[in-house]
Every structure is written in structure tokens, then in C-alpha cells.
XYZ file of C-alpha atoms in Angstrom:
379
model
C -27.509 -39.272 -26.119
C -30.329 -38.453 -23.691
C -30.415 -36.719 -20.370
C -33.324 -37.607 -18.059
C -34.019 -35.406 -15.025
C -35.623 -38.478 -13.366
C -32.011 -39.684 -12.671
C -31.888 -36.885 -10.108
C -34.110 -38.894 -7.767
C -31.200 -41.151 -7.034
C -28.932 -38.187 -6.019
C -27.953 -36.804 -2.620
C -30.760 -37.116 0.060
C -32.546 -33.836 0.418
C -30.915 -32.138 -2.638
C -33.836 -32.761 -5.106
C -37.349 -33.174 -4.158
C -39.749 -35.694 -5.708
C -41.446 -32.802 -7.637
C -38.115 -31.719 -9.169
C -37.214 -34.715 -11.221
C -39.154 -33.581 -14.369
C -39.486 -30.457 -16.305
C -42.295 -28.578 -18.058
C -42.470 -27.338 -21.531
C -44.275 -24.068 -21.383
C -45.690 -21.814 -24.167
C -44.417 -18.454 -22.956
C -47.666 -16.539 -23.811
C -49.864 -18.953 -21.744
C -47.321 -19.344 -18.936
C -46.745 -15.559 -18.505
C -50.658 -15.081 -18.458
C -50.923 -17.645 -15.811
C -48.261 -16.132 -13.593
C -49.766 -12.616 -14.082
C -53.271 -13.761 -13.066
C -51.900 -15.582 -10.116
C -50.065 -12.592 -8.933
C -53.275 -10.499 -9.319
C -55.229 -12.905 -7.216
C -52.526 -12.735 -4.551
C -53.005 -9.040 -4.172
C -50.598 -7.555 -6.671
C -51.703 -4.382 -8.522
C -51.391 -5.286 -12.197
C -51.212 -2.461 -14.728
C -51.114 -3.755 -18.290
C -50.257 -1.850 -21.422
C -48.086 0.293 -19.289
C -44.349 1.205 -19.892
C -41.638 2.752 -17.837
C -40.407 5.807 -19.671
C -37.984 7.151 -17.007
C -36.109 6.513 -13.846
C -35.172 9.153 -11.332
C -32.136 8.438 -9.145
C -30.952 9.690 -5.811
C -27.445 8.703 -4.395
C -27.387 5.442 -6.461
C -30.808 4.349 -5.428
C -34.008 4.527 -7.569
C -36.103 7.396 -6.244
C -39.098 6.871 -8.626
C -40.231 5.763 -11.937
C -42.176 7.482 -14.715
C -44.812 5.255 -16.155
C -47.095 5.818 -19.170
C -50.437 3.950 -19.447
C -52.709 2.973 -22.294
C -54.327 6.338 -22.228
C -51.063 8.062 -22.885
C -50.824 9.867 -19.553
C -47.588 9.832 -17.558
C -47.539 9.380 -13.690
C -44.949 8.676 -11.000
C -44.480 5.447 -9.270
C -42.628 5.370 -5.892
C -41.661 2.270 -3.728
C -39.304 1.239 -1.004
C -37.792 -1.444 -3.222
C -37.778 -2.162 -6.972
C -37.574 -5.443 -8.655
C -36.554 -5.203 -12.267
C -38.087 -7.978 -14.263
C -38.241 -6.093 -17.523
C -36.567 -8.814 -19.666
C -33.926 -8.025 -22.223
C -34.980 -4.406 -22.169
C -33.049 -4.255 -18.846
C -34.617 -0.857 -17.754
C -32.294 -0.256 -14.775
C -29.075 -1.901 -15.969
C -29.203 -0.229 -19.422
C -29.547 3.199 -17.665
C -26.720 2.462 -15.379
C -24.622 1.001 -18.294
C -23.988 -2.154 -16.404
C -24.643 -4.446 -19.197
C -21.643 -6.355 -20.633
C -21.849 -8.587 -23.728
C -20.162 -11.898 -24.056
C -17.925 -11.940 -27.242
C -17.787 -15.741 -27.153
C -21.565 -16.200 -27.535
C -22.647 -13.842 -30.155
C -25.211 -15.763 -32.182
C -28.422 -15.424 -34.135
C -31.362 -17.547 -34.092
C -33.983 -18.133 -36.879
C -37.176 -19.950 -35.922
C -40.875 -20.711 -36.602
C -43.666 -23.152 -35.639
C -44.825 -26.133 -37.586
C -47.691 -28.622 -37.586
C -47.751 -32.118 -38.982
C -44.213 -33.005 -38.046
C -43.311 -36.585 -37.176
C -42.852 -36.697 -33.503
C -40.726 -38.987 -31.386
C -42.590 -41.781 -29.760
C -42.599 -43.587 -26.267
C -40.880 -41.853 -23.344
C -39.033 -39.379 -25.549
C -42.150 -38.062 -27.234
C -42.064 -34.635 -25.504
C -38.283 -34.363 -25.174
C -36.443 -31.338 -26.562
C -34.193 -32.596 -29.384
C -31.126 -30.754 -30.391
C -29.010 -31.729 -33.455
C -25.447 -30.438 -34.087
C -24.550 -28.738 -37.424
C -21.137 -27.791 -38.739
C -21.444 -24.222 -37.454
C -24.384 -24.226 -35.013
C -27.330 -26.380 -34.035
C -31.050 -26.939 -34.720
C -33.842 -27.351 -32.164
C -36.965 -29.416 -32.468
C -39.246 -28.855 -29.450
C -42.802 -30.464 -29.238
C -45.585 -28.234 -27.932
C -49.159 -28.709 -27.348
C -51.781 -29.459 -29.985
C -49.267 -31.237 -32.296
C -47.145 -28.084 -32.902
C -43.362 -28.048 -32.817
C -40.999 -25.168 -32.406
C -38.104 -25.479 -34.892
C -35.086 -23.033 -35.019
C -31.490 -22.843 -35.981
C -28.652 -21.054 -34.222
C -25.562 -20.062 -35.930
C -22.905 -17.358 -35.804
C -23.812 -13.713 -35.805
C -21.545 -13.330 -38.814
C -24.379 -14.877 -40.959
C -26.857 -12.009 -40.107
C -26.711 -10.537 -43.572
C -27.380 -13.907 -45.231
C -30.371 -14.468 -42.900
C -31.919 -11.109 -43.449
C -31.749 -11.527 -47.286
C -34.653 -14.206 -46.742
C -35.521 -15.739 -43.505
C -37.625 -18.552 -44.773
C -34.994 -19.745 -47.063
C -32.262 -19.345 -44.541
C -34.137 -21.376 -41.976
C -34.805 -24.064 -44.643
C -31.054 -24.286 -45.544
C -30.145 -24.439 -41.929
C -32.493 -27.233 -41.170
C -31.212 -29.187 -44.246
C -27.945 -29.392 -42.328
C -29.694 -31.280 -39.547
C -30.863 -34.572 -41.361
C -32.713 -35.990 -38.230
C -34.817 -32.799 -37.848
C -35.255 -32.396 -41.606
C -36.686 -35.932 -41.784
C -39.270 -35.153 -39.220
C -40.365 -32.002 -41.006
C -40.934 -33.584 -44.441
C -44.677 -33.528 -44.294
C -44.890 -30.518 -41.830
C -46.272 -27.060 -42.715
C -45.186 -23.789 -41.256
C -47.999 -22.086 -39.309
C -46.291 -18.741 -38.173
C -43.911 -16.373 -39.806
C -40.080 -16.976 -39.554
C -38.479 -14.778 -36.903
C -34.956 -13.731 -36.306
C -33.410 -12.936 -32.888
C -29.889 -11.646 -32.429
C -28.960 -14.102 -29.658
C -26.273 -12.267 -27.724
C -25.310 -13.403 -24.279
C -24.929 -10.707 -21.703
C -24.841 -9.991 -18.002
C -25.077 -7.033 -15.684
C -22.017 -6.202 -13.925
C -23.989 -6.122 -10.678
C -27.335 -7.890 -10.041
C -28.315 -5.687 -7.105
C -28.303 -1.929 -6.238
C -29.108 0.063 -3.117
C -32.816 -0.537 -3.235
C -33.340 -2.659 -6.411
C -32.722 -6.154 -7.672
C -32.333 -7.413 -11.272
C -34.284 -10.570 -12.214
C -34.205 -12.979 -15.097
C -33.259 -11.607 -18.472
C -33.030 -8.122 -16.939
C -30.025 -9.382 -15.057
C -28.430 -11.679 -17.644
C -29.116 -13.903 -20.611
C -27.414 -17.077 -21.578
C -27.500 -18.625 -25.088
C -30.553 -20.758 -25.236
C -28.587 -24.114 -26.012
C -29.577 -25.539 -22.728
C -32.802 -23.715 -22.226
C -31.891 -21.872 -19.109
C -34.024 -18.707 -19.524
C -37.058 -19.507 -17.597
C -35.036 -21.491 -15.078
C -32.996 -18.473 -14.201
C -36.076 -16.146 -14.226
C -37.799 -18.422 -11.724
C -34.808 -19.015 -9.486
C -33.963 -15.373 -9.352
C -37.514 -14.400 -8.573
C -37.802 -16.864 -5.812
C -34.485 -15.604 -4.253
C -35.427 -11.917 -4.919
C -38.754 -12.405 -3.169
C -37.162 -13.887 -0.097
C -34.537 -11.092 0.079
C -36.964 -8.248 -0.561
C -39.542 -9.535 1.961
C -36.918 -9.890 4.674
C -35.452 -6.510 3.814
C -38.902 -4.844 4.234
C -39.329 -6.411 7.703
C -35.664 -5.849 8.756
C -34.390 -2.753 6.903
C -31.084 -2.936 8.817
C -30.280 -6.089 6.869
C -31.057 -4.827 3.432
C -27.565 -4.209 2.260
C -26.424 -7.628 3.394
C -29.400 -9.325 1.807
C -28.965 -7.649 -1.470
C -25.356 -8.386 -1.513
C -26.333 -12.161 -0.946
C -28.769 -11.993 -3.824
C -26.034 -10.734 -6.112
C -23.497 -13.323 -5.026
C -25.879 -16.310 -5.158
C -27.539 -15.511 -8.387
C -24.270 -14.310 -9.886
C -22.641 -17.584 -9.026
C -25.350 -19.665 -10.612
C -25.316 -17.620 -13.830
C -21.516 -17.845 -14.082
C -21.559 -21.638 -13.772
C -24.276 -22.083 -16.289
C -22.673 -19.629 -18.806
C -19.304 -21.313 -18.564
C -20.830 -24.739 -18.989
C -22.727 -23.421 -22.057
C -19.450 -22.164 -23.549
C -17.843 -25.509 -22.853
C -20.750 -27.129 -24.696
C -19.971 -25.339 -27.819
C -16.581 -26.780 -28.086
C -17.617 -29.537 -30.537
C -14.204 -31.140 -30.502
C -14.699 -32.803 -27.066
C -16.088 -36.231 -26.346
C -19.363 -36.335 -24.718
C -17.829 -37.943 -21.589
C -15.749 -34.890 -21.044
C -18.865 -32.733 -20.562
C -19.783 -34.963 -17.665
C -16.486 -34.560 -15.936
C -16.582 -30.786 -16.594
C -19.894 -30.678 -14.800
C -18.504 -32.733 -11.954
C -15.761 -30.166 -11.438
C -18.139 -27.224 -11.639
C -20.377 -28.719 -9.100
C -17.479 -28.381 -6.642
C -18.262 -31.686 -5.020
C -14.865 -33.306 -4.447
C -16.173 -36.734 -3.544
C -18.574 -37.018 -6.594
C -17.286 -39.665 -8.915
C -20.589 -40.113 -10.863
C -20.234 -37.645 -13.613
C -23.449 -38.206 -15.475
C -25.463 -37.318 -12.372
C -23.444 -34.198 -11.896
C -24.025 -33.308 -15.446
C -27.799 -33.911 -15.160
C -27.979 -31.912 -11.983
C -26.245 -28.943 -13.581
C -28.040 -29.038 -16.965
C -31.372 -29.046 -15.149
C -30.521 -25.751 -13.553
C -30.017 -26.707 -9.982
C -27.677 -24.689 -7.801
C -24.327 -25.998 -6.531
C -24.100 -29.290 -4.666
C -22.460 -27.746 -1.473
C -24.439 -29.129 1.384
C -22.482 -31.184 4.023
C -25.035 -33.992 3.700
C -24.262 -34.205 -0.074
C -20.497 -34.347 0.417
C -21.203 -37.113 2.971
C -23.321 -39.024 0.480
C -20.686 -39.024 -2.141
C -17.918 -39.650 0.386
C -19.413 -42.896 1.645
C -19.397 -44.272 -2.019
C -15.927 -43.136 -2.836
C -14.662 -44.673 0.458
C -16.348 -47.977 -0.176
C -15.511 -48.308 -3.913
C -12.438 -46.365 -4.548
C -12.016 -44.647 -7.915
C -13.452 -46.437 -10.966
C -10.964 -48.562 -13.049
C -10.610 -47.834 -16.703
C -11.200 -51.539 -17.622
C -12.473 -54.653 -15.837
C -15.657 -55.555 -14.015
C -14.254 -54.881 -10.513
C -15.619 -51.495 -9.916
C -18.941 -52.174 -11.561
C -19.428 -55.190 -9.384
C -18.653 -53.330 -6.202
C -20.938 -50.512 -7.327
C -23.827 -52.962 -7.902
C -23.460 -54.223 -4.334
C -23.783 -50.842 -2.695
C -27.486 -49.860 -2.683
C -28.880 -47.606 -4.076
C -26.011 -46.694 -6.344
C -26.878 -47.049 -9.957
C -23.854 -48.122 -11.890
C -25.325 -46.463 -14.968
C -24.209 -43.185 -13.508
C -20.641 -43.896 -14.264
C -19.910 -42.703 -17.821
C -16.132 -42.090 -17.718
C -13.156 -43.518 -15.953
C -10.885 -41.968 -13.414
C -7.586 -43.387 -12.236
C -6.904 -47.198 -12.103
C -7.843 -48.891 -8.845
C -5.017 -48.847 -6.193
C -3.478 -52.120 -5.591
C -4.394 -53.592 -8.936
C -1.750 -54.884 -11.455
C -2.789 -52.083 -13.844
C -2.740 -49.534 -11.145
C 0.819 -50.402 -10.114
C 1.849 -50.303 -13.800
C 0.365 -46.799 -14.035
C 2.238 -45.638 -10.979
C 5.517 -47.014 -12.362
C 4.847 -45.316 -15.722
C 4.261 -41.965 -14.044
């Protein structure tokens, strides 16, 4: 089954802008270089080939950093605020011992890049494709220039088997995914096979007295639903707002940093729990939609696929009053969907601009119908 972010255009007014109904596939090296150069042009002082080798603390706050440049010389860096975007190294959280690993998401990934694969056609040509395997999953991601990224995720318990021969291991894992394997028959591998120990973790706190943790420095979720860049960009945007306001209004810094930790933490928790739910392969696909609806905390939303799409695309909670009002007017006009019969679909079609295709799973029988009365008597 397919999820199309364009469906979000039909969602609550104001919740999703016209530019937010599609996604970009980015090649991380190029994407990071674009962001770095943009920051430089906006006035940031950029020091490449430089690493942080030490952190000095004072009363729970960062007092200074020790950095070492390409010439090997060490020097101190001091600032009013620090934004830790050091990725999985987690410079600040690791020194504070704040990092906690998620025992339910301890996986490994083996992957490489190929050319000459048979791509999808039409509207799905550039879609990320994920295929389930008995003890994991395989990804097939089209990139520019006809290249594709192909990788396999499975339990960390297979680490020794993977290390005994990465290429053969990847080949065996892909063979378990017949749809991907068929598209790679004529393809050739163009980069080495790589192994990542794909642990999911989070920092116990996302903010300190004078610092914020961003992106993977704060937390990492299993890549099943491709949340990495989403969390990095969302956290950076929120951190920038909080940091700039704190610099202008120092008396508000503690409250702003608490706000950052709460908002970004809640977003991460929702996406992590949904990822865990996704790994439960015994569930029917419609159950995922209803799980998403419950997690969105929108009591009036009966349209589960839309809620699922909204959540899986990385958007925050649906918690604006206007959004509740939007769903409330449909629920009031239509009542809950019936498990069978055309009644609800007919009423849905008559209420513009509701798209009846949003409805992928039933709720309770319609009140007042014969079947509804039988259901109440049965209970």
C-alpha cells in the first residue's frame, strides 16, 4: 500500500501549507554542503576540519569548549548559548551520560548503492519502497543519476553473521525480498557495502541551562519511516526560535529551554512509539491508521488514513482548535462510519470537500440502524 503526502492538502485548514504536501529525497553529502554554505552566506563563522575535544562545565552549564583545527592546534570557544548538532557523537549528552538506548529497537543495517536497477514508473517512480522480510525489512530508494540506495535491516543478533561477509550478507537479505531482488537483477553495486549498528536512543533531557540538543545529538529513531532529517530540521527550527528569543530576553531563557525540551521530546516520543508499533508485523494495516489517529490526540478525527499520513510525514500534533472544529463538523454531520453498507459513504460524498477515500477502517455501527440496534443489544 502507498502513502502520498499530497493527501494532506485535504486536511485541516491551516495545518499544512501548500509547500508541505510533498517530500524531498536528499543525498546527505550534497544536502549538508548546501546547508553549510547557506549558513556561511548568512553570516555564520564556519570552521571545517575542526573537532571538539573537551567541554568545561560550571554549575551544570557549558563554560567553554576546547576545539582542535586542521593544523593540530587547540583553542577555547566561549559563547552565551550552545546548540549541539554533533549527530550520533552527542558531544554534550555523552559527557553528561544522559543517553539511554531503547532495547526494543536494537537493529543493524547493511547497505550499499547500485546503478542499473529497474525503477518504478509513473507517479511512484521516486517513491521510497520498503519490503517486509521474516525478521526485518529491505529498503529501495531511488536517487539522482539513476542510482538507488538498497539496504537491509534486521536484528542486532545477526551482527556476527553480517561481519563474516558484508556483501554476501546483503545479498542473502535482499533475496528474502522478492520485489526488490527482481529490480536488482541487472544492477551493479557501485560503492562498498557498509554496516551500521542501528540503535535507537534518546537523551534523558533535550535542554540544559545554556545548551540545546538537536537532531541525532538529542535522539535517534530506527530509520524505518525516515525520520532522521525530519527531526533534525524540526529541532533546528525550534531551537533557533528559542535561542534567538533567549538572547533577546535572557530572563525567559529557562522557560524557553523547557519549552524546547517539552515540544521536541513529545514529537520524538510519538514518532518512536509509532515506529515500535510498525514493527509489530502481526497487525492488519488498517490498525496502523487507527493507532495514528489515537496518537494524534484529535478526538473528532474519524479519518484514519489522513491521520496516519500526517504522522508518518513527521508533522507535529493536531492540537489546534481550528483542527478540532474541522473534524468535529464532519463527525456531527455524518456520525461514525458503519461497518457495512453505503450509507456513510453516500453521506460523506455529499459533504464537500471530504474525500471518502480517507476512510480505511470502520468504527461503531451507525446509531439508529437495525445493525446498530443489534450491536447494542449484543453488548
